[in-house]
Short mmCIF file of C-alpha atoms in Angstrom, two decimals:
data_model
loop_
_atom_site.label_atom_id
_atom_site.label_comp_id
_atom_site.label_asym_id
_atom_site.label_seq_id
_atom_site.Cartn_x
_atom_site.Cartn_y
_atom_site.Cartn_z
CA UNK E 1 113.14 -12.84 -74.80
CA UNK E 2 110.89 -15.61 -73.50
CA UNK E 3 113.77 -17.08 -71.50
CA UNK E 4 114.54 -13.73 -69.89
CA UNK E 5 110.88 -13.23 -69.01
CA UNK E 6 110.67 -16.71 -67.47
CA UNK E 7 113.86 -16.07 -65.50
CA UNK E 8 112.48 -12.74 -64.26
CA UNK E 9 109.23 -14.36 -63.14
CA UNK E 10 111.16 -17.10 -61.38
CA UNK E 11 113.25 -14.51 -59.54
CA UNK E 12 110.11 -12.63 -58.47
CA UNK E 13 108.61 -15.88 -57.23
CA UNK E 14 111.77 -16.67 -55.25
CA UNK E 15 111.73 -13.18 -53.75
CA UNK E 16 108.19 -13.46 -52.47
CA UNK E 17 108.84 -17.03 -51.39
CA UNK E 18 111.65 -15.72 -49.18
CA UNK E 19 109.22 -13.23 -47.64
CA UNK E 20 106.95 -16.08 -46.67
CA UNK E 21 109.89 -18.03 -45.24
CA UNK E 22 110.99 -15.01 -43.21
CA UNK E 23 107.50 -14.81 -41.75
CA UNK E 24 107.47 -18.54 -41.02
CA UNK E 25 110.77 -18.03 -39.20
CA UNK E 26 109.13 -15.40 -36.98
CA UNK E 27 106.30 -17.79 -36.13
CA UNK E 28 108.74 -20.54 -35.14
CA UNK E 29 111.00 -18.20 -33.16
CA UNK E 30 108.05 -16.78 -31.24
CA UNK E 31 106.72 -20.22 -30.38
CA UNK E 32 110.12 -21.39 -29.21
CA UNK E 33 110.49 -18.32 -26.99
CA UNK E 34 107.53 -19.54 -24.89
CA UNK E 35 109.97 -21.70 -22.94
CA UNK E 36 111.63 -18.51 -21.63
CA UNK E 37 108.96 -15.80 -21.57
CA UNK E 38 106.02 -18.02 -20.46
CA UNK E 39 102.45 -17.60 -21.69
CA UNK E 40 101.38 -13.97 -21.32
CA UNK E 41 99.13 -11.47 -23.16
CA UNK E 42 102.00 -9.73 -25.00
CA UNK E 43 103.46 -13.02 -26.19
CA UNK E 44 100.01 -14.30 -27.18
CA UNK E 45 99.25 -11.18 -29.22
CA UNK E 46 102.60 -11.34 -31.01
CA UNK E 47 102.22 -15.04 -31.83
CA UNK E 48 98.68 -14.60 -33.20
CA UNK E 49 99.80 -11.65 -35.34
CA UNK E 50 102.72 -13.60 -36.82
CA UNK E 51 100.50 -16.61 -37.59
CA UNK E 52 97.85 -14.40 -39.21
CA UNK E 53 100.41 -12.62 -41.37
CA UNK E 54 101.96 -15.94 -42.42
CA UNK E 55 98.55 -17.23 -43.47
CA UNK E 56 97.93 -14.06 -45.52
CA UNK E 57 101.32 -14.18 -47.26
CA UNK E 58 101.17 -17.92 -47.95
CA UNK E 59 97.69 -17.52 -49.43
CA UNK E 60 98.71 -14.53 -51.55
CA UNK E 61 101.72 -16.32 -53.03
CA UNK E 62 99.95 -19.71 -53.31
CA UNK E 63 102.14 -21.74 -50.95
CA UNK E 64 99.42 -24.22 -50.08
CA UNK E 65 101.29 -26.30 -47.50
CA UNK E 66 102.31 -23.28 -45.43
CA UNK E 67 98.89 -21.68 -45.83
CA UNK E 68 97.16 -24.79 -44.51
CA UNK E 69 99.52 -25.09 -41.54
CA UNK E 70 99.15 -21.39 -40.68
CA UNK E 71 95.35 -21.73 -40.88
CA UNK E 72 95.51 -24.71 -38.50
CA UNK E 73 97.60 -22.69 -36.08
CA UNK E 74 95.11 -19.84 -36.16
CA UNK E 75 92.21 -22.25 -35.61
CA UNK E 76 93.98 -23.83 -32.62
CA UNK E 77 94.66 -20.37 -31.17
CA UNK E 78 91.03 -19.25 -31.56
CA UNK E 79 89.89 -20.69 -28.24
CA UNK E 80 92.99 -19.76 -26.24
CA UNK E 81 93.09 -16.92 -23.73
CA UNK E 82 95.84 -14.27 -23.69
CA UNK E 83 96.37 -14.44 -19.93
CA UNK E 84 95.87 -18.17 -19.33
CA UNK E 85 97.77 -21.05 -20.93
CA UNK E 86 95.71 -23.76 -22.64
CA UNK E 87 95.65 -27.34 -21.42
CA UNK E 88 98.19 -29.94 -22.48
CA UNK E 89 96.04 -31.27 -25.31
CA UNK E 90 95.77 -27.84 -26.97
CA UNK E 91 99.46 -27.14 -26.38
CA UNK E 92 100.30 -30.43 -28.09
CA UNK E 93 98.16 -29.46 -31.09
CA UNK E 94 99.91 -26.09 -31.36
CA UNK E 95 103.31 -27.76 -31.11
CA UNK E 96 102.37 -30.26 -33.82
CA UNK E 97 101.38 -27.43 -36.19
CA UNK E 98 104.66 -25.59 -35.57
CA UNK E 99 106.54 -28.83 -36.17
CA UNK E 100 104.73 -29.19 -39.50
CA UNK E 101 105.80 -25.64 -40.32
CA UNK E 102 109.43 -26.64 -39.76
CA UNK E 103 108.94 -29.72 -41.94
CA UNK E 104 107.44 -27.67 -44.79
CA UNK E 105 110.38 -25.31 -44.76
CA UNK E 106 113.40 -27.28 -43.58
CA UNK E 107 114.86 -29.00 -46.65
CA UNK E 108 116.89 -26.82 -48.96
CA UNK E 109 116.41 -26.92 -52.72
CA UNK E 110 113.10 -28.77 -52.69
CA UNK E 111 111.90 -26.20 -55.18
CA UNK E 112 112.68 -22.71 -56.42
CA UNK E 113 109.84 -20.91 -54.66
CA UNK E 114 111.66 -20.12 -51.44
CA UNK E 115 111.09 -23.35 -49.54
CA UNK E 116 114.59 -23.24 -48.17
CA UNK E 117 116.21 -23.88 -44.84
CA UNK E 118 114.83 -21.44 -42.31
CA UNK E 119 118.25 -21.29 -40.69
CA UNK E 120 119.88 -19.26 -43.45
CA UNK E 121 118.02 -15.95 -43.25
CA UNK E 122 120.69 -13.68 -41.76
CA UNK E 123 124.19 -13.73 -43.24
CA UNK E 124 127.48 -14.02 -41.42
CA UNK E 125 130.05 -11.30 -42.04
CA UNK E 126 133.54 -12.61 -42.81
CA UNK E 127 136.32 -10.25 -41.80
CA UNK E 128 139.92 -11.14 -42.67
CA UNK E 129 142.90 -9.01 -43.67
CA UNK E 130 143.40 -11.42 -46.57
CA UNK E 131 140.47 -10.73 -48.91
CA UNK E 132 141.17 -13.85 -50.96
CA UNK E 133 140.73 -15.91 -47.78
CA UNK E 134 137.48 -14.09 -46.98
CA UNK E 135 136.03 -14.77 -50.43
CA UNK E 136 137.12 -18.42 -50.40
CA UNK E 137 135.57 -18.92 -46.96
CA UNK E 138 132.31 -17.27 -48.09
CA UNK E 139 132.14 -19.70 -51.00
CA UNK E 140 132.72 -22.69 -48.73
CA UNK E 141 130.08 -21.54 -46.24
CA UNK E 142 127.53 -21.23 -49.05
CA UNK E 143 127.91 -24.96 -49.73
CA UNK E 144 126.72 -25.60 -46.17
CA UNK E 145 123.70 -23.33 -46.65
CA UNK E 146 125.23 -20.44 -44.66
CA UNK E 147 124.99 -17.07 -46.49
CA UNK E 148 128.19 -15.10 -46.01
CA UNK E 149 129.48 -11.69 -47.03
CA UNK E 150 133.17 -10.69 -47.17
CA UNK E 151 133.99 -7.39 -45.44
CA UNK E 152 136.95 -5.27 -46.61
CA UNK E 153 137.75 -3.12 -43.55
CA UNK E 154 136.37 -1.69 -40.31
CA UNK E 155 134.51 1.12 -42.11
CA UNK E 156 132.75 -1.43 -44.32
CA UNK E 157 131.93 -3.48 -41.22
CA UNK E 158 130.42 -0.46 -39.49
CA UNK E 159 128.33 0.29 -42.60
CA UNK E 160 126.88 -3.21 -43.00
CA UNK E 161 126.20 -3.49 -39.25
CA UNK E 162 123.98 -0.40 -39.53
CA UNK E 163 122.35 -1.79 -42.67
CA UNK E 164 121.63 -5.33 -41.46
CA UNK E 165 122.66 -7.22 -38.35
CA UNK E 166 124.27 -10.60 -39.08
CA UNK E 167 123.72 -13.94 -37.39
CA UNK E 168 127.43 -13.99 -36.45
CA UNK E 169 130.81 -12.44 -37.20
CA UNK E 170 133.83 -14.45 -38.36
CA UNK E 171 136.89 -12.35 -37.64
CA UNK E 172 140.61 -12.84 -38.11
CA UNK E 173 142.71 -11.23 -35.38
CA UNK E 174 144.69 -9.32 -38.04
CA UNK E 175 141.57 -7.75 -39.58
CA UNK E 176 141.82 -3.93 -39.72
CA UNK E 177 144.98 -4.08 -37.60
CA UNK E 178 143.15 -5.53 -34.58
CA UNK E 179 140.22 -7.80 -35.36
CA UNK E 180 139.17 -8.16 -31.73
CA UNK E 181 138.84 -4.42 -31.21
CA UNK E 182 137.08 -4.08 -34.55
CA UNK E 183 134.52 -6.67 -33.45
CA UNK E 184 133.99 -4.88 -30.13
CA UNK E 185 133.57 -1.53 -31.84
CA UNK E 186 131.04 -2.98 -34.28
CA UNK E 187 128.91 -4.18 -31.38
CA UNK E 188 129.05 -1.09 -29.16
CA UNK E 189 125.62 0.05 -30.34
CA UNK E 190 123.94 -3.32 -29.72
CA UNK E 191 121.93 -4.18 -26.60
CA UNK E 192 122.37 -7.87 -27.35
CA UNK E 193 125.85 -8.80 -28.62
CA UNK E 194 126.32 -10.95 -31.71
CA UNK E 195 128.34 -14.18 -31.43
CA UNK E 196 131.87 -13.85 -32.83
CA UNK E 197 134.07 -16.62 -34.23
CA UNK E 198 137.71 -15.61 -34.04
CA UNK E 199 140.69 -17.09 -35.88
CA UNK E 200 144.36 -16.43 -35.21
CA UNK E 201 147.29 -17.71 -37.24
CA UNK E 202 149.39 -17.90 -34.06
CA UNK E 203 148.50 -19.27 -30.65
CA UNK E 204 146.63 -16.60 -28.65
CA UNK E 205 147.75 -15.86 -25.09
CA UNK E 206 145.34 -15.45 -22.20
CA UNK E 207 145.23 -11.66 -22.65
CA UNK E 208 144.07 -12.03 -26.24
CA UNK E 209 141.52 -14.68 -25.24
CA UNK E 210 140.19 -12.39 -22.50
CA UNK E 211 139.80 -9.52 -24.97
CA UNK E 212 138.04 -11.89 -27.37
CA UNK E 213 135.71 -13.03 -24.59
CA UNK E 214 134.80 -9.41 -23.91
CA UNK E 215 133.98 -9.09 -27.61
CA UNK E 216 131.49 -11.99 -27.15
CA UNK E 217 133.69 -14.72 -28.62
CA UNK E 218 131.94 -18.06 -28.74
CA UNK E 219 134.78 -19.77 -30.62
CA UNK E 220 138.50 -19.21 -31.09
CA UNK E 221 140.43 -21.25 -33.64
CA UNK E 222 144.18 -21.03 -33.95
CA UNK E 223 146.36 -22.02 -36.91
CA UNK E 224 144.90 -22.96 -40.28
CA UNK E 225 141.15 -22.38 -40.46
CA UNK E 226 139.19 -25.66 -40.24
CA UNK E 227 135.95 -25.15 -42.16
CA UNK E 228 134.35 -28.24 -40.62
CA UNK E 229 134.87 -27.06 -37.04
CA UNK E 230 133.71 -23.56 -37.98
CA UNK E 231 130.49 -24.85 -39.56
CA UNK E 232 129.89 -27.06 -36.54
CA UNK E 233 129.93 -23.95 -34.35
CA UNK E 234 127.84 -21.89 -36.76
CA UNK E 235 125.21 -24.63 -36.98
CA UNK E 236 124.34 -23.91 -33.35
CA UNK E 237 123.74 -20.25 -34.19
CA UNK E 238 121.38 -21.18 -37.02
CA UNK E 239 119.74 -24.09 -35.29
CA UNK E 240 115.94 -24.32 -35.18
CA UNK E 241 114.99 -26.69 -32.40
CA UNK E 242 112.67 -29.25 -33.88
CA UNK E 243 112.26 -31.29 -30.69
CA UNK E 244 108.85 -31.81 -29.25
CA UNK E 245 107.74 -30.08 -25.99
CA UNK E 246 108.96 -31.58 -22.76
CA UNK E 247 106.56 -34.13 -21.29
CA UNK E 248 106.03 -34.40 -17.54
CA UNK E 249 104.11 -37.13 -15.72
CA UNK E 250 102.52 -35.77 -12.54
CA UNK E 251 101.85 -38.46 -9.94
CA UNK E 252 99.65 -37.02 -7.18
CA UNK E 253 96.46 -38.33 -5.58
CA UNK E 254 95.16 -34.75 -5.25
CA UNK E 255 93.35 -33.69 -8.42
CA UNK E 256 93.49 -30.02 -7.46
CA UNK E 257 97.27 -30.17 -6.87
CA UNK E 258 97.92 -32.02 -10.15
CA UNK E 259 95.75 -29.48 -12.01
CA UNK E 260 97.73 -26.60 -10.48
CA UNK E 261 100.99 -28.27 -11.49
CA UNK E 262 99.72 -28.81 -15.03
CA UNK E 263 98.69 -25.16 -15.44
CA UNK E 264 102.04 -23.98 -14.08
CA UNK E 265 104.08 -26.13 -16.45
CA UNK E 266 101.77 -25.33 -19.38
CA UNK E 267 102.89 -21.70 -19.09
CA UNK E 268 106.29 -22.83 -20.38
CA UNK E 269 104.81 -25.01 -23.12
CA UNK E 270 105.36 -28.31 -21.29
CA UNK E 271 102.90 -31.16 -21.81
CA UNK E 272 101.66 -32.93 -18.69
CA UNK E 273 99.60 -35.95 -17.79
CA UNK E 274 98.19 -36.49 -14.30
CA UNK E 275 98.17 -39.87 -12.58
CA UNK E 276 95.95 -39.72 -9.49
CA UNK E 277 96.17 -43.46 -8.81
CA UNK E 278 99.84 -44.44 -8.30
CA UNK E 279 99.00 -48.08 -9.07
CA UNK E 280 98.57 -47.08 -12.75
CA UNK E 281 101.94 -45.36 -13.08
CA UNK E 282 103.64 -48.10 -15.13
CA UNK E 283 100.96 -48.02 -17.81
CA UNK E 284 101.17 -44.21 -17.94
CA UNK E 285 104.96 -44.35 -18.32
CA UNK E 286 104.70 -46.73 -21.25
CA UNK E 287 102.01 -44.76 -23.08
CA UNK E 288 102.98 -41.16 -22.25
CA UNK E 289 106.80 -41.57 -22.45
CA UNK E 290 107.64 -38.62 -20.19
CA UNK E 291 110.90 -36.68 -19.91
CA UNK E 292 110.45 -36.38 -16.14
CA UNK E 293 108.21 -37.59 -13.31
CA UNK E 294 106.95 -35.11 -10.71
CA UNK E 295 105.65 -37.07 -7.72
CA UNK E 296 104.04 -36.52 -4.34
CA UNK E 297 105.69 -38.20 -1.36
CA UNK E 298 102.59 -39.43 0.47
CA UNK E 299 99.69 -41.07 -1.33
CA UNK E 300 97.08 -43.63 -0.25
CA UNK E 301 98.10 -47.21 -1.01
CA UNK E 302 101.84 -46.53 -1.44
CA UNK E 303 104.41 -43.82 -0.94
CA UNK E 304 106.25 -41.86 -3.58
CA UNK E 305 109.49 -43.58 -2.54
CA UNK E 306 107.94 -46.98 -3.24
CA UNK E 307 106.73 -45.83 -6.66
CA UNK E 308 110.21 -44.48 -7.44
CA UNK E 309 111.82 -47.80 -6.50
CA UNK E 310 109.33 -49.65 -8.74
CA UNK E 311 110.22 -47.34 -11.64
CA UNK E 312 113.96 -47.82 -11.05
CA UNK E 313 113.56 -51.62 -11.19
CA UNK E 314 113.20 -51.29 -14.96
CA UNK E 315 116.38 -50.57 -16.90
CA UNK E 316 114.55 -48.52 -19.54
CA UNK E 317 113.69 -45.88 -16.90
CA UNK E 318 117.12 -45.82 -15.26
CA UNK E 319 117.90 -42.26 -16.42
CA UNK E 320 114.34 -40.88 -16.17
CA UNK E 321 114.38 -37.92 -13.71
CA UNK E 322 112.12 -38.33 -10.68
CA UNK E 323 111.38 -35.15 -8.74
CA UNK E 324 109.48 -35.18 -5.46
CA UNK E 325 106.96 -32.40 -4.85
CA UNK E 326 105.87 -32.63 -1.23
CA UNK E 327 105.09 -30.66 1.92
CA UNK E 328 107.63 -32.80 3.81
CA UNK E 329 109.94 -30.45 5.74
CA UNK E 330 112.26 -33.01 7.36
CA UNK E 331 115.60 -32.73 5.54
CA UNK E 332 116.58 -36.25 6.59
CA UNK E 333 113.45 -37.71 4.99
CA UNK E 334 114.03 -35.63 1.89
CA UNK E 335 117.59 -37.00 1.56
CA UNK E 336 116.33 -40.54 2.12
CA UNK E 337 113.76 -40.07 -0.66
CA UNK E 338 116.48 -38.99 -3.09
CA UNK E 339 118.72 -41.86 -2.03
CA UNK E 340 115.96 -44.27 -3.07
CA UNK E 341 115.45 -43.34 -6.70
CA UNK E 342 114.83 -39.60 -6.60
CA UNK E 343 116.79 -36.86 -8.35
CA UNK E 344 115.44 -33.71 -6.70
CA UNK E 345 113.11 -32.54 -3.94
CA UNK E 346 110.81 -29.52 -4.12
CA UNK E 347 109.04 -28.46 -0.95
CA UNK E 348 105.45 -27.19 -1.15
CA UNK E 349 104.53 -24.46 -1.60
CA UNK E 350 107.02 -23.90 -4.41
CA UNK E 351 107.20 -20.75 -6.53
CA UNK E 352 106.03 -21.32 -10.09
CA UNK E 353 109.28 -20.04 -11.62
CA UNK E 354 111.31 -22.39 -9.44
CA UNK E 355 109.09 -25.33 -10.38
CA UNK E 356 109.33 -24.53 -14.09
CA UNK E 357 113.10 -24.00 -14.05
CA UNK E 358 113.84 -27.15 -12.03
CA UNK E 359 111.64 -29.40 -14.16
CA UNK E 360 112.93 -27.86 -17.40
CA UNK E 361 116.59 -28.42 -16.47
CA UNK E 362 115.93 -32.04 -15.55
CA UNK E 363 114.10 -32.60 -18.85
CA UNK E 364 116.95 -31.01 -20.83
CA UNK E 365 119.47 -33.23 -19.08
CA UNK E 366 117.37 -36.34 -19.67
CA UNK E 367 117.00 -35.70 -23.40
CA UNK E 368 120.69 -34.94 -23.68
CA UNK E 369 121.60 -38.26 -22.07
CA UNK E 370 119.13 -40.15 -24.28
CA UNK E 371 120.54 -38.39 -27.32
CA UNK E 372 124.11 -39.35 -26.46
CA UNK E 373 123.10 -43.00 -26.12
CA UNK E 374 121.79 -43.21 -29.70
CA UNK E 375 124.35 -41.06 -31.50
CA UNK E 376 127.74 -41.71 -33.03
CA UNK E 377 130.45 -40.02 -30.96
CA UNK E 378 132.48 -38.72 -33.93
CA UNK E 379 129.70 -37.20 -36.04
CA UNK E 380 126.74 -36.67 -33.73
CA UNK E 381 124.56 -38.55 -36.24
CA UNK E 382 122.33 -41.48 -35.34
CA UNK E 383 124.32 -44.66 -34.80
CA UNK E 384 123.94 -47.87 -36.83
CA UNK E 385 121.21 -49.49 -34.74
CA UNK E 386 119.21 -46.29 -34.34
CA UNK E 387 119.16 -45.47 -38.06
CA UNK E 388 117.89 -48.99 -38.75
CA UNK E 389 115.21 -48.49 -36.09
CA UNK E 390 114.30 -45.22 -37.83
CA UNK E 391 113.96 -47.13 -41.11
CA UNK E 392 111.62 -49.67 -39.50
CA UNK E 393 109.56 -46.88 -37.98
CA UNK E 394 109.50 -45.07 -41.33
CA UNK E 395 108.16 -48.18 -43.06
CA UNK E 396 105.43 -48.55 -40.43
CA UNK E 397 104.37 -44.91 -40.84
CA UNK E 398 104.50 -45.20 -44.64
CA UNK E 399 102.17 -48.22 -44.54
CA UNK E 400 99.81 -46.29 -42.28
CA UNK E 401 99.83 -42.96 -44.14
CA UNK E 402 100.27 -44.33 -47.67
CA UNK E 403 103.12 -41.92 -48.37
CA UNK E 404 106.36 -42.54 -50.29
CA UNK E 405 109.55 -43.45 -48.41
CA UNK E 406 113.14 -43.62 -49.62
CA UNK E 407 116.30 -45.02 -48.06
CA UNK E 408 119.76 -43.90 -49.19
CA UNK E 409 123.27 -45.21 -48.61
CA UNK E 410 126.37 -43.00 -48.98
CA UNK E 411 130.04 -44.03 -49.00
CA UNK E 412 133.06 -41.70 -49.17
CA UNK E 413 135.18 -42.49 -52.24
CA UNK E 414 138.78 -43.72 -51.89
CA UNK E 415 138.62 -43.20 -48.14
CA UNK E 416 141.40 -45.70 -47.37
CA UNK E 417 143.73 -43.69 -49.61
CA UNK E 418 142.86 -40.53 -47.65
CA UNK E 419 143.78 -42.22 -44.38
CA UNK E 420 146.95 -43.71 -45.83
CA UNK E 421 148.15 -40.48 -47.45
CA UNK E 422 147.02 -37.85 -44.93
CA UNK E 423 146.44 -39.74 -41.69
CA UNK E 424 143.36 -40.76 -39.71
CA UNK E 425 142.81 -37.29 -38.16
CA UNK E 426 142.20 -35.89 -41.67
CA UNK E 427 139.92 -38.84 -42.43
CA UNK E 428 137.94 -38.13 -39.27
CA UNK E 429 137.73 -34.48 -40.26
CA UNK E 430 136.23 -35.41 -43.63
CA UNK E 431 133.72 -37.75 -41.98
CA UNK E 432 132.63 -34.95 -39.62
CA UNK E 433 132.42 -32.51 -42.53
CA UNK E 434 130.14 -34.79 -44.52
CA UNK E 435 128.00 -35.37 -41.44
CA UNK E 436 127.59 -31.61 -40.98
CA UNK E 437 126.80 -31.17 -44.67
CA UNK E 438 124.11 -33.83 -44.59
CA UNK E 439 122.53 -32.35 -41.49
CA UNK E 440 122.41 -28.93 -43.19
CA UNK E 441 120.86 -30.24 -46.39
CA UNK E 442 118.11 -32.49 -45.02
CA UNK E 443 114.95 -31.89 -43.06
CA UNK E 444 114.52 -32.29 -39.33
CA UNK E 445 112.15 -35.16 -40.14
CA UNK E 446 114.75 -36.95 -42.28
CA UNK E 447 116.86 -39.39 -40.26
CA UNK E 448 120.60 -39.16 -40.97
CA UNK E 449 122.94 -41.76 -39.50
CA UNK E 450 126.47 -43.06 -39.64
CA UNK E 451 126.10 -46.62 -40.86
CA UNK E 452 129.70 -47.51 -40.07
CA UNK E 453 133.20 -46.33 -40.98
CA UNK E 454 132.85 -43.94 -43.92
CA UNK E 455 129.27 -45.09 -44.73
CA UNK E 456 126.16 -43.03 -44.03
CA UNK E 457 122.44 -43.79 -44.29
CA UNK E 458 119.36 -41.61 -44.71
CA UNK E 459 115.68 -42.30 -44.13
CA UNK E 460 113.58 -39.87 -46.20
CA UNK E 461 109.87 -40.02 -45.31
CA UNK E 462 107.22 -38.62 -47.65
CA UNK E 463 109.81 -38.32 -50.44
CA UNK E 464 109.27 -39.75 -53.96
CA UNK E 465 112.20 -41.55 -55.55
CA UNK E 466 112.70 -38.86 -58.23
CA UNK E 467 112.97 -36.14 -55.57
CA UNK E 468 115.31 -38.24 -53.44
CA UNK E 469 117.61 -38.98 -56.38
CA UNK E 470 117.69 -35.32 -57.43
CA UNK E 471 118.44 -34.13 -53.92
CA UNK E 472 121.20 -36.73 -53.43
CA UNK E 473 122.77 -35.65 -56.72
CA UNK E 474 122.75 -32.01 -55.59
CA UNK E 475 124.35 -32.97 -52.28
CA UNK E 476 126.92 -35.13 -54.08
CA UNK E 477 127.91 -32.27 -56.40
CA UNK E 478 128.08 -29.75 -53.56
CA UNK E 479 130.21 -31.91 -51.29
CA UNK E 480 132.74 -32.45 -54.07
CA UNK E 481 133.44 -28.70 -54.04
CA UNK E 482 134.22 -28.41 -50.33
CA UNK E 483 137.82 -27.91 -49.22
CA UNK E 484 138.99 -30.02 -46.27
CA UNK E 485 142.01 -28.93 -44.25
CA UNK E 486 144.87 -31.43 -44.55
CA UNK E 487 147.98 -30.07 -42.93
CA UNK E 488 147.68 -26.65 -44.56
CA UNK E 489 146.75 -28.12 -47.94
CA UNK E 490 143.12 -27.96 -49.15
CA UNK E 491 141.82 -31.42 -50.02
CA UNK E 492 138.68 -32.26 -51.96
CA UNK E 493 136.92 -35.60 -51.82
CA UNK E 494 133.70 -37.14 -53.13
CA UNK E 495 131.10 -39.73 -52.24
CA UNK E 496 128.94 -42.27 -54.05
CA UNK E 497 125.32 -42.90 -53.22
CA UNK E 498 122.53 -45.35 -53.78
CA UNK E 499 118.84 -44.70 -53.16
CA UNK E 500 115.83 -47.01 -53.16
CA UNK E 501 112.09 -46.47 -52.71
CA UNK E 502 109.85 -48.54 -50.48
CA UNK E 503 107.67 -51.00 -52.35
CA UNK E 504 104.61 -52.71 -50.89
CA UNK E 505 105.59 -55.71 -48.80
CA UNK E 506 109.24 -54.74 -48.33
CA UNK E 507 110.85 -54.99 -44.90
CA UNK E 508 113.76 -52.89 -43.63
CA UNK E 509 116.36 -55.46 -44.64
CA UNK E 510 115.11 -55.64 -48.22
CA UNK E 511 114.94 -51.86 -48.60
CA UNK E 512 118.45 -51.33 -47.20
CA UNK E 513 119.78 -54.10 -49.44
CA UNK E 514 118.26 -52.40 -52.51
CA UNK E 515 119.93 -49.10 -51.59
CA UNK E 516 123.23 -50.89 -50.96
CA UNK E 517 123.09 -52.53 -54.40
CA UNK E 518 122.44 -49.12 -55.99
CA UNK E 519 125.47 -47.77 -54.08
CA UNK E 520 127.59 -50.62 -55.43
CA UNK E 521 126.45 -49.70 -58.94
CA UNK E 522 127.47 -46.06 -58.38
CA UNK E 523 130.93 -47.23 -57.33
CA UNK E 524 131.14 -49.51 -60.35
CA UNK E 525 130.14 -46.68 -62.69
CA UNK E 526 133.04 -44.48 -61.63
CA UNK E 527 132.17 -43.03 -58.19
CA UNK E 528 131.16 -39.43 -57.34
CA UNK E 529 127.58 -40.13 -58.44
CA UNK E 530 124.21 -41.42 -57.26
CA UNK E 531 122.30 -44.40 -58.61
CA UNK E 532 118.74 -45.52 -57.92
CA UNK E 533 117.54 -49.06 -57.37
#
């Protein structure tokens, strides 16, 4: 009786915890929409309401971390105006609070009170003619933190679509006789179509692909279903962007012009810093670390072209976008400016929407290029050098904040045998699958990298050793249950892990060596397990 009562109370707690997480999701979604809708009274009212409700729910159900973050958001919003964006400093504070909200809620299984991944609120509906395949796929998707529901036929699909809209549809072309038409019919009532992931046993012709496109296909897989590739596509649907706001350095000797530019970009949530003396631009670049530079052409002491050439002399700023914002009308001079270090030219006066869109696109491109330079091409995880840099940075922050830090090493078991028996493409598929699984199971603030070959590394800030070991064991057990496609045959594989906690006086080399020794012990003890240093 006591056990049943405890289980019932735990279920009630999980239920209300999910309500809080749903509300946190609304707060994050609304904040992230600022980039598109711009700061306006309707958006401001909606954001304040969501933050206030989150604070109320978190307080009622005693989720202290979320309650505190929601209260900080409300306090930061108190002095803002519905029809006027705040300055960059206040925008940065708001962004920091939202980022903390993502951190509080981003790691799955930290506890049983609903602090789960915010990505997995809506389910995906799985629609295949073969119900056994649908159920098996639903089970596999659950391992990746993606809630899925198998649908029997087109009537059942119509019913659940009216009951609850999914995050995506996964549809076999044979479903209900014609899966593509079934998907189109299910979306006829929707103003905004839902992304559809199609699968066909045979190679689709262009007519079928066109029909799928008209049904809002975002993915079309032919042949045997590859769960890793499917999850990779679905992860984009569920993705919560955890990146910080774009940062723009405005170089202009006119204080009034730089203030106007700041207010314009602030509408879209961008953070700016004005440099009115171009001779201080190098110091500002080093401290502010912008995603783009917006620069006047003519300034006292030196021209914008000269400043651009100075910036380009330094390899670290080789890909940093430089956009000129000037009243210069001569097209020849504009082209010459871009030939000498510039990437774009905006002629004053420029419409605010054009300015925002142009700067945003340049910032997106810059971050994408930077990201590619530090990531492993096969997995998309941080590369070897970058994960070690993340460990060094984690140690520095741990020393400053006096918080726990753990470092983990993971190695796929018997990987050489997989390559020898099934071929390197299957081995690569397993590596990608584990990378996706790790990204799903860890927080945005946890650094996940490919250490080399079949080895992975994780930097877990503000994580006690007991929590890190428990979480790694959960991930280890879950990964062992995933099916990997190997020439039409499902293949299961495992990994071993070692985890170590930072101790006072340790450097990055010593901490990584401790985790590596724990990994060696896990291998020695029989593999498919985690050991702590």
